[in-house]
Coordinates of C-alpha atoms in Angstrom, one line a residue:
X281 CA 121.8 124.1 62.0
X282 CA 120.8 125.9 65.0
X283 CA 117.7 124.7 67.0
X284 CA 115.5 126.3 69.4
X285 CA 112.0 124.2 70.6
X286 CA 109.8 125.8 72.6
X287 CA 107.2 123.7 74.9
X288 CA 105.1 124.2 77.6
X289 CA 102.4 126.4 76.1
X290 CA 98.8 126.4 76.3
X291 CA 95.3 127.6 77.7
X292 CA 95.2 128.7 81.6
X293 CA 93.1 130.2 83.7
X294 CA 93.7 133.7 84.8
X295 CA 96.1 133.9 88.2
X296 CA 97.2 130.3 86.9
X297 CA 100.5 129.4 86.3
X298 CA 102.8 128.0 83.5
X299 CA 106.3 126.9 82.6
X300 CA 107.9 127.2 79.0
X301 CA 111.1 125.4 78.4
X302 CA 113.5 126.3 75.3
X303 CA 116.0 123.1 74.5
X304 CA 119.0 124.7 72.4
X305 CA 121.3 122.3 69.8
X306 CA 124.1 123.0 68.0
X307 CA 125.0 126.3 69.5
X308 CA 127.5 126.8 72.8
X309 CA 124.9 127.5 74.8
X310 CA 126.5 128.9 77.3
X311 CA 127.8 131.2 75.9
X312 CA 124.9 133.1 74.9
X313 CA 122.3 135.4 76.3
X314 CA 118.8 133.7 75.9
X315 CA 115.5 135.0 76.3
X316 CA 112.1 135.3 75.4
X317 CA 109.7 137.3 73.6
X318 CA 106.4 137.3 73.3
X319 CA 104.4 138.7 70.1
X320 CA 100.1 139.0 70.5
X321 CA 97.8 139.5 67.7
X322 CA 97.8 142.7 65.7
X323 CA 100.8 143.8 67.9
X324 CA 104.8 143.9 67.3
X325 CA 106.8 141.3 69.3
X326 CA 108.2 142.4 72.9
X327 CA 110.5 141.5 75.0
X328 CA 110.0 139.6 77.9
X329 CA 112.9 138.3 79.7
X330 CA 116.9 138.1 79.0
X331 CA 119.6 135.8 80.9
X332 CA 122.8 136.1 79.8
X333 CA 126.4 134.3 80.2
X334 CA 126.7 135.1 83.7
X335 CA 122.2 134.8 84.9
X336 CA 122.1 138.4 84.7
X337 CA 118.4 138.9 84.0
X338 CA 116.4 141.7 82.4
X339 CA 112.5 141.5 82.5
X340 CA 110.1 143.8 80.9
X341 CA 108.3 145.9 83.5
X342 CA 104.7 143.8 82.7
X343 CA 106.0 140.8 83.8
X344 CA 108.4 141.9 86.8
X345 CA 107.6 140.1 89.7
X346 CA 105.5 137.2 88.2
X347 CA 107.5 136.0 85.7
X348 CA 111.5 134.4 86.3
X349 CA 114.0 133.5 83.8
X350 CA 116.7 130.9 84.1
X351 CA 119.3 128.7 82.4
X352 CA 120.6 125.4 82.7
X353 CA 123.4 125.4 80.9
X354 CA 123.6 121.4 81.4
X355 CA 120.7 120.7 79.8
X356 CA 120.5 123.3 77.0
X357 CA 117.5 124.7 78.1
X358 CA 116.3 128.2 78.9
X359 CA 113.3 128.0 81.4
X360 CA 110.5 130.8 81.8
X361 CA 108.2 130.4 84.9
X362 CA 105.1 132.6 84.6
X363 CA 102.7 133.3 87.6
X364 CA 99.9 135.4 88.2
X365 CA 99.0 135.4 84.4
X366 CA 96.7 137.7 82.7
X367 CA 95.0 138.0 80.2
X368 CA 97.5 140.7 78.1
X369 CA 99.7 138.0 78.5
X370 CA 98.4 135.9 75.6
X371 CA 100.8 135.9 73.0
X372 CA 102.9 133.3 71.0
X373 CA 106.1 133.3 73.0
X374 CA 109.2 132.9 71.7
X375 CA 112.5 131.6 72.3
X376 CA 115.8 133.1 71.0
X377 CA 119.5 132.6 71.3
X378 CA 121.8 135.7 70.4
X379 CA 125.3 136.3 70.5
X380 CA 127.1 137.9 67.5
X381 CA 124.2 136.8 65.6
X382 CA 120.2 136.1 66.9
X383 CA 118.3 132.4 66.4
X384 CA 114.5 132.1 67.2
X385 CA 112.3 129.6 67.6
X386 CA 109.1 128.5 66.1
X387 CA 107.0 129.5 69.0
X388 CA 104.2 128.3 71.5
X389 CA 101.0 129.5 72.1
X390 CA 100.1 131.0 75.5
X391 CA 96.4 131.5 75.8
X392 CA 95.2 133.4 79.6
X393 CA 91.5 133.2 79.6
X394 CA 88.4 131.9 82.1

């Protein structure tokens, strides 16, 4: 079965930074496009960021220029560094891995507030 756990996730400041990490099993990683999504109360789930097969990346126009995707296909692991965070970016994020078919992780909470 498929895995996808998300980490990384918690309360910062606004203008702080954080890192999520997405570890993938039983899938060949590197063959998919991985991203993340992020879904905020009362509000349908967006995308964030995409890297596919070849670290083409596709970011939604809130977060261009703060936040960067990557891949290590090595480890598994789909990375999303976020800077400059506001506080429209608090949100459960979410990891997924699609290919002919989409897996999604559980989620982790990002909180942005003083």
């Amino acid at each position: 079965q498929v895995q996808l756990v998300e980490s990384g996730g918690g309360l910062v400041q606004p203008g702080g930074s954080l890192r999520l990490s997405c570890a993938a099993s039983r899938i060949s990683f590197s063959a998919y496009t991985m991203g993340w999504y992020r879904q905020a109360p009362g509000k349908e789930r967006e995308l964030v960021a995409l890297v596919n097969s070849y670290s083409s990346t596709t970011y939604a126009d809130s977060v261009k220029g703060r936040f960067t995707i990557s891949r290590d296909n090595a480890e598994n692991t789909v990375y999303l560094q976020m800077n400059s965070l506001k506080p429209e970016d608090t949100a459960v994020y979410y990891c997924t891995a699609r290919l002919l078919v989409a897996y999604w992780g559980q989620g982790t909470q990002v909180t942005v507030s003083s």
